[in-house]
PDB file of C-alpha atoms in Angstrom:
ATOM      1  CA  UNK U   1      28.793  -9.200  32.711  1.00 77.00           C
ATOM      2  CA  UNK U   2      31.942  -7.096  32.627  1.00 84.00           C
ATOM      3  CA  UNK U   3      35.245  -8.920  32.790  1.00 85.00           C
ATOM      4  CA  UNK U   4      37.373  -8.871  35.941  1.00 86.00           C
ATOM      5  CA  UNK U   5      39.777  -6.494  34.167  1.00 86.00           C
ATOM      6  CA  UNK U   6      36.974  -3.998  33.432  1.00 88.00           C
ATOM      7  CA  UNK U   7      35.709  -4.139  37.018  1.00 92.00           C
ATOM      8  CA  UNK U   8      39.237  -3.637  38.371  1.00 91.00           C
ATOM      9  CA  UNK U   9      39.694  -0.585  36.110  1.00 91.00           C
ATOM     10  CA  UNK U  10      36.625   1.264  37.457  1.00 93.00           C
ATOM     11  CA  UNK U  11      37.601   4.655  38.855  1.00 93.00           C
ATOM     12  CA  UNK U  12      36.022   7.964  39.833  1.00 94.00           C
ATOM     13  CA  UNK U  13      33.488   9.471  37.372  1.00 93.00           C
ATOM     14  CA  UNK U  14      32.707   6.097  35.751  1.00 94.00           C
ATOM     15  CA  UNK U  15      29.125   4.826  35.641  1.00 94.00           C
ATOM     16  CA  UNK U  16      28.417   1.365  37.021  1.00 95.00           C
ATOM     17  CA  UNK U  17      25.197  -0.608  37.007  1.00 96.00           C
ATOM     18  CA  UNK U  18      24.193  -2.823  39.920  1.00 94.00           C
ATOM     19  CA  UNK U  19      21.114  -4.653  41.160  1.00 91.00           C
ATOM     20  CA  UNK U  20      19.866  -2.838  44.247  1.00 89.00           C
ATOM     21  CA  UNK U  21      17.488  -4.591  46.624  1.00 85.00           C
ATOM     22  CA  UNK U  22      14.536  -2.642  47.996  1.00 78.00           C
ATOM     23  CA  UNK U  23      14.700  -2.011  51.765  1.00 76.00           C
ATOM     24  CA  UNK U  24      12.019  -2.191  53.007  1.00 76.00           C
ATOM     25  CA  UNK U  25      10.556  -4.442  50.359  1.00 74.00           C
ATOM     26  CA  UNK U  26       8.671  -2.465  47.731  1.00 71.00           C
ATOM     27  CA  UNK U  27       5.167  -3.032  46.373  1.00 73.00           C
ATOM     28  CA  UNK U  28       6.225  -3.877  42.806  1.00 76.00           C
ATOM     29  CA  UNK U  29       9.871  -4.947  42.718  1.00 74.00           C
ATOM     30  CA  UNK U  30      12.235  -6.831  45.006  1.00 80.00           C
ATOM     31  CA  UNK U  31      15.177  -5.127  43.291  1.00 85.00           C
ATOM     32  CA  UNK U  32      15.999  -2.738  40.462  1.00 88.00           C
ATOM     33  CA  UNK U  33      18.970  -2.405  38.118  1.00 91.00           C
ATOM     34  CA  UNK U  34      20.310   1.117  38.481  1.00 93.00           C
ATOM     35  CA  UNK U  35      23.281   3.254  37.466  1.00 96.00           C
ATOM     36  CA  UNK U  36      25.656   4.793  39.998  1.00 96.00           C
ATOM     37  CA  UNK U  37      28.187   7.559  39.268  1.00 97.00           C
ATOM     38  CA  UNK U  38      31.386   6.546  41.095  1.00 97.00           C
ATOM     39  CA  UNK U  39      32.912   9.160  43.413  1.00 97.00           C
ATOM     40  CA  UNK U  40      35.372   7.079  45.443  1.00 97.00           C
ATOM     41  CA  UNK U  41      37.043   3.685  45.003  1.00 95.00           C
ATOM     42  CA  UNK U  42      39.057   1.167  46.986  1.00 95.00           C
ATOM     43  CA  UNK U  43      40.379  -2.193  45.847  1.00 93.00           C
ATOM     44  CA  UNK U  44      37.132  -3.899  46.879  1.00 94.00           C
ATOM     45  CA  UNK U  45      34.497  -1.155  47.222  1.00 96.00           C
ATOM     46  CA  UNK U  46      32.895   1.580  45.151  1.00 97.00           C
ATOM     47  CA  UNK U  47      31.031   4.614  46.442  1.00 97.00           C
ATOM     48  CA  UNK U  48      28.932   6.981  44.408  1.00 96.00           C
ATOM     49  CA  UNK U  49      25.639   8.708  43.822  1.00 96.00           C
ATOM     50  CA  UNK U  50      22.580   7.119  42.294  1.00 95.00           C
ATOM     51  CA  UNK U  51      22.300   8.283  38.660  1.00 95.00           C
ATOM     52  CA  UNK U  52      18.998   6.455  38.071  1.00 93.00           C
ATOM     53  CA  UNK U  53      15.574   7.279  39.446  1.00 91.00           C
ATOM     54  CA  UNK U  54      14.078   4.288  41.304  1.00 88.00           C
ATOM     55  CA  UNK U  55      10.671   3.174  40.095  1.00 87.00           C
ATOM     56  CA  UNK U  56       9.363   1.818  43.386  1.00 83.00           C
ATOM     57  CA  UNK U  57      11.790   2.517  46.244  1.00 84.00           C
ATOM     58  CA  UNK U  58      10.409   5.380  48.329  1.00 81.00           C
ATOM     59  CA  UNK U  59      13.474   5.514  50.610  1.00 83.00           C
ATOM     60  CA  UNK U  60      15.905   5.850  47.695  1.00 86.00           C
ATOM     61  CA  UNK U  61      16.087   8.774  45.273  1.00 90.00           C
ATOM     62  CA  UNK U  62      18.194  10.042  42.392  1.00 94.00           C
ATOM     63  CA  UNK U  63      21.443  11.349  43.931  1.00 95.00           C
ATOM     64  CA  UNK U  64      21.339   9.074  46.994  1.00 94.00           C
ATOM     65  CA  UNK U  65      24.722   7.896  48.278  1.00 95.00           C
ATOM     66  CA  UNK U  66      25.437   4.245  47.468  1.00 94.00           C
ATOM     67  CA  UNK U  67      28.286   1.958  48.546  1.00 95.00           C
ATOM     68  CA  UNK U  68      28.715  -1.429  46.912  1.00 94.00           C
ATOM     69  CA  UNK U  69      31.359  -4.121  46.477  1.00 95.00           C
ATOM     70  CA  UNK U  70      32.993  -4.250  43.041  1.00 94.00           C
ATOM     71  CA  UNK U  71      31.699  -7.816  42.703  1.00 93.00           C
ATOM     72  CA  UNK U  72      28.132  -6.443  42.414  1.00 94.00           C
ATOM     73  CA  UNK U  73      28.846  -4.493  39.198  1.00 95.00           C
ATOM     74  CA  UNK U  74      26.880  -5.875  36.237  1.00 93.00           C
ATOM     75  CA  UNK U  75      27.841  -3.216  33.665  1.00 92.00           C
ATOM     76  CA  UNK U  76      30.247  -0.299  33.348  1.00 92.00           C
ATOM     77  CA  UNK U  77      30.540   2.798  31.173  1.00 91.00           C
ATOM     78  CA  UNK U  78      33.932   4.447  31.456  1.00 91.00           C
ATOM     79  CA  UNK U  79      33.983   8.237  31.642  1.00 89.00           C
ATOM     80  CA  UNK U  80      35.716   9.944  28.695  1.00 86.00           C
ATOM     81  CA  UNK U  81      38.382  11.280  31.056  1.00 83.00           C
ATOM     82  CA  UNK U  82      39.185   7.668  32.053  1.00 73.00           C
ATOM     83  CA  UNK U  83      39.260   6.299  28.492  1.00 69.00           C
ATOM     84  CA  UNK U  84      42.982   5.592  28.685  1.00 72.00           C
ATOM     85  CA  UNK U  85      42.357   3.388  31.756  1.00 69.00           C
ATOM     86  CA  UNK U  86      39.740   1.222  30.014  1.00 69.00           C
ATOM     87  CA  UNK U  87      41.203  -2.231  29.385  1.00 70.00           C
ATOM     88  CA  UNK U  88      41.594  -3.176  25.739  1.00 70.00           C
ATOM     89  CA  UNK U  89      40.105  -6.618  25.459  1.00 66.00           C
ATOM     90  CA  UNK U  90      39.704  -8.872  22.476  1.00 67.00           C
ATOM     91  CA  UNK U  91      36.148  -9.208  21.227  1.00 70.00           C
ATOM     92  CA  UNK U  92      34.206 -12.003  22.915  1.00 73.00           C
ATOM     93  CA  UNK U  93      34.782 -15.384  21.362  1.00 80.00           C
ATOM     94  CA  UNK U  94      32.055 -16.780  19.183  1.00 83.00           C
ATOM     95  CA  UNK U  95      31.233 -20.448  18.815  1.00 89.00           C
ATOM     96  CA  UNK U  96      29.947 -20.911  15.276  1.00 90.00           C
ATOM     97  CA  UNK U  97      32.115 -23.937  14.391  1.00 93.00           C
ATOM     98  CA  UNK U  98      29.988 -27.054  14.005  1.00 94.00           C
ATOM     99  CA  UNK U  99      29.840 -30.215  16.098  1.00 95.00           C
ATOM    100  CA  UNK U 100      27.862 -33.430  16.199  1.00 95.00           C
ATOM    101  CA  UNK U 101      25.648 -33.692  19.305  1.00 97.00           C
ATOM    102  CA  UNK U 102      22.919 -35.935  20.673  1.00 96.00           C
ATOM    103  CA  UNK U 103      19.521 -34.274  20.252  1.00 96.00           C
ATOM    104  CA  UNK U 104      18.664 -35.127  23.876  1.00 95.00           C
ATOM    105  CA  UNK U 105      21.369 -32.635  24.973  1.00 95.00           C
ATOM    106  CA  UNK U 106      19.858 -29.905  22.777  1.00 94.00           C
ATOM    107  CA  UNK U 107      16.381 -30.678  24.119  1.00 93.00           C
ATOM    108  CA  UNK U 108      17.637 -30.407  27.716  1.00 91.00           C
ATOM    109  CA  UNK U 109      16.665 -34.006  28.487  1.00 92.00           C
ATOM    110  CA  UNK U 110      20.261 -35.027  29.307  1.00 93.00           C
ATOM    111  CA  UNK U 111      23.460 -33.196  30.179  1.00 93.00           C
ATOM    112  CA  UNK U 112      26.749 -33.756  28.374  1.00 96.00           C
ATOM    113  CA  UNK U 113      28.225 -37.008  29.648  1.00 95.00           C
ATOM    114  CA  UNK U 114      30.882 -37.924  27.108  1.00 96.00           C
ATOM    115  CA  UNK U 115      32.717 -35.968  24.445  1.00 96.00           C
ATOM    116  CA  UNK U 116      35.637 -36.452  22.145  1.00 96.00           C
ATOM    117  CA  UNK U 117      37.359 -34.481  19.433  1.00 96.00           C
ATOM    118  CA  UNK U 118      38.303 -36.080  16.182  1.00 95.00           C
ATOM    119  CA  UNK U 119      39.910 -34.704  13.053  1.00 93.00           C
ATOM    120  CA  UNK U 120      37.140 -32.684  11.354  1.00 90.00           C
ATOM    121  CA  UNK U 121      35.453 -34.639   8.593  1.00 83.00           C
ATOM    122  CA  UNK U 122      31.890 -33.352   8.350  1.00 77.00           C
ATOM    123  CA  UNK U 123      32.413 -30.045   6.607  1.00 73.00           C
ATOM    124  CA  UNK U 124      32.507 -29.197   2.959  1.00 74.00           C
ATOM    125  CA  UNK U 125      35.078 -26.809   1.410  1.00 75.00           C
ATOM    126  CA  UNK U 126      32.489 -24.048   0.879  1.00 79.00           C
ATOM    127  CA  UNK U 127      30.984 -24.238   4.408  1.00 82.00           C
ATOM    128  CA  UNK U 128      30.831 -20.850   6.084  1.00 87.00           C
ATOM    129  CA  UNK U 129      31.584 -22.425   9.483  1.00 91.00           C
ATOM    130  CA  UNK U 130      33.917 -25.432   9.703  1.00 91.00           C
ATOM    131  CA  UNK U 131      33.545 -28.675  11.604  1.00 93.00           C
ATOM    132  CA  UNK U 132      35.213 -28.334  15.027  1.00 94.00           C
ATOM    133  CA  UNK U 133      35.717 -32.076  15.356  1.00 95.00           C
ATOM    134  CA  UNK U 134      33.737 -32.210  18.626  1.00 96.00           C
ATOM    135  CA  UNK U 135      31.354 -35.153  19.065  1.00 97.00           C
ATOM    136  CA  UNK U 136      29.121 -34.735  22.099  1.00 97.00           C
ATOM    137  CA  UNK U 137      26.996 -37.400  23.756  1.00 96.00           C
ATOM    138  CA  UNK U 138      24.409 -37.060  26.485  1.00 95.00           C
ATOM    139  CA  UNK U 139      24.657 -38.924  29.789  1.00 94.00           C
ATOM    140  CA  UNK U 140      25.400 -42.538  28.886  1.00 91.00           C
ATOM    141  CA  UNK U 141      24.981 -44.143  32.313  1.00 92.00           C
ATOM    142  CA  UNK U 142      22.794 -47.204  32.039  1.00 90.00           C
ATOM    143  CA  UNK U 143      22.327 -46.805  28.279  1.00 90.00           C
ATOM    144  CA  UNK U 144      22.687 -49.869  26.114  1.00 92.00           C
ATOM    145  CA  UNK U 145      24.445 -49.867  22.746  1.00 90.00           C
ATOM    146  CA  UNK U 146      21.029 -50.145  21.125  1.00 93.00           C
ATOM    147  CA  UNK U 147      19.575 -47.084  22.928  1.00 91.00           C
ATOM    148  CA  UNK U 148      22.710 -45.072  22.130  1.00 91.00           C
ATOM    149  CA  UNK U 149      22.449 -45.988  18.447  1.00 91.00           C
ATOM    150  CA  UNK U 150      18.784 -44.907  18.433  1.00 93.00           C
ATOM    151  CA  UNK U 151      19.517 -41.411  19.733  1.00 95.00           C
ATOM    152  CA  UNK U 152      18.874 -38.681  17.197  1.00 96.00           C
ATOM    153  CA  UNK U 153      21.731 -36.287  16.612  1.00 94.00           C
ATOM    154  CA  UNK U 154      22.332 -32.890  15.044  1.00 95.00           C
ATOM    155  CA  UNK U 155      25.214 -31.157  13.296  1.00 94.00           C
ATOM    156  CA  UNK U 156      25.073 -27.612  14.652  1.00 94.00           C
ATOM    157  CA  UNK U 157      27.064 -24.682  16.069  1.00 95.00           C
ATOM    158  CA  UNK U 158      29.017 -25.286  19.276  1.00 95.00           C
ATOM    159  CA  UNK U 159      27.272 -22.228  20.725  1.00 94.00           C
ATOM    160  CA  UNK U 160      23.889 -23.952  20.625  1.00 94.00           C
ATOM    161  CA  UNK U 161      25.257 -26.830  22.714  1.00 95.00           C
ATOM    162  CA  UNK U 162      26.960 -24.400  25.114  1.00 94.00           C
ATOM    163  CA  UNK U 163      23.661 -22.547  25.570  1.00 91.00           C
ATOM    164  CA  UNK U 164      22.178 -25.750  26.988  1.00 90.00           C
ATOM    165  CA  UNK U 165      25.198 -27.160  28.836  1.00 91.00           C
ATOM    166  CA  UNK U 166      28.457 -25.227  29.159  1.00 90.00           C
ATOM    167  CA  UNK U 167      29.941 -27.469  31.851  1.00 91.00           C
ATOM    168  CA  UNK U 168      32.646 -28.540  29.379  1.00 94.00           C
ATOM    169  CA  UNK U 169      33.621 -25.140  27.916  1.00 91.00           C
ATOM    170  CA  UNK U 170      37.027 -25.293  29.616  1.00 92.00           C
ATOM    171  CA  UNK U 171      37.821 -28.234  27.295  1.00 94.00           C
ATOM    172  CA  UNK U 172      36.873 -26.475  24.044  1.00 94.00           C
ATOM    173  CA  UNK U 173      40.466 -25.978  22.857  1.00 93.00           C
ATOM    174  CA  UNK U 174      41.642 -29.505  23.595  1.00 94.00           C
ATOM    175  CA  UNK U 175      43.501 -31.079  20.651  1.00 94.00           C
ATOM    176  CA  UNK U 176      42.125 -33.633  18.229  1.00 95.00           C
ATOM    177  CA  UNK U 177      42.155 -37.090  19.782  1.00 94.00           C
ATOM    178  CA  UNK U 178      41.136 -35.877  23.248  1.00 96.00           C
ATOM    179  CA  UNK U 179      38.167 -37.564  24.937  1.00 96.00           C
ATOM    180  CA  UNK U 180      36.438 -36.990  28.259  1.00 96.00           C
ATOM    181  CA  UNK U 181      33.786 -38.646  30.386  1.00 95.00           C
ATOM    182  CA  UNK U 182      31.866 -36.967  33.171  1.00 95.00           C
ATOM    183  CA  UNK U 183      32.403 -38.293  36.670  1.00 93.00           C
ATOM    184  CA  UNK U 184      28.943 -37.846  38.179  1.00 91.00           C
ATOM    185  CA  UNK U 185      30.290 -38.142  41.717  1.00 90.00           C
ATOM    186  CA  UNK U 186      32.610 -35.135  41.354  1.00 90.00           C
ATOM    187  CA  UNK U 187      30.781 -33.418  38.499  1.00 88.00           C
ATOM    188  CA  UNK U 188      34.119 -33.090  36.675  1.00 92.00           C
ATOM    189  CA  UNK U 189      35.127 -34.319  33.231  1.00 95.00           C
ATOM    190  CA  UNK U 190      37.964 -36.831  33.330  1.00 94.00           C
ATOM    191  CA  UNK U 191      40.314 -37.454  30.449  1.00 95.00           C
ATOM    192  CA  UNK U 192      40.041 -40.921  28.966  1.00 93.00           C
ATOM    193  CA  UNK U 193      43.456 -42.261  28.077  1.00 81.00           C
ATOM    194  CA  UNK U 194      43.838 -44.386  25.010  1.00 63.00           C
TER     195      UNK U 194
END
């Protein structure tokens, strides 16, 4: 998905992609992803002509007029004439640093319920990706010390954990020594004070 800055920078002549629902409902598809050449913009809306040819929407054709809210844009290609308006953004962050995590979180059996960050100690000097210090446990409600100790664990990339449960990504840059437990009533992670 394009960032908010990229969506805000869309102007005339740019190409945007959106999911367009079939009206009336088509035989094959409920919706299609299609490109629209923008001809007019407002702060919240885009207007343009359909640059794609629908596969199964008899009432919509290449060149049809389309109006859509900016929030519906799923991709954007800036026109060469608008290149100076395209926001310069840092490359997307990658999450290759390692962490220790309960296998039940990786398997999708449990969501992240408790996590803490300690001074990294798992890595070796020649490791390509360092230890992040994050230690991630699955939901611990009702678990005994014995069942917790029996859980299998893995030392893997943070990205693999985030692929299964990213509910804690806003905590990823917390300092060493931080720890959090999920409040299952609010769904929020609460800092545990020492």
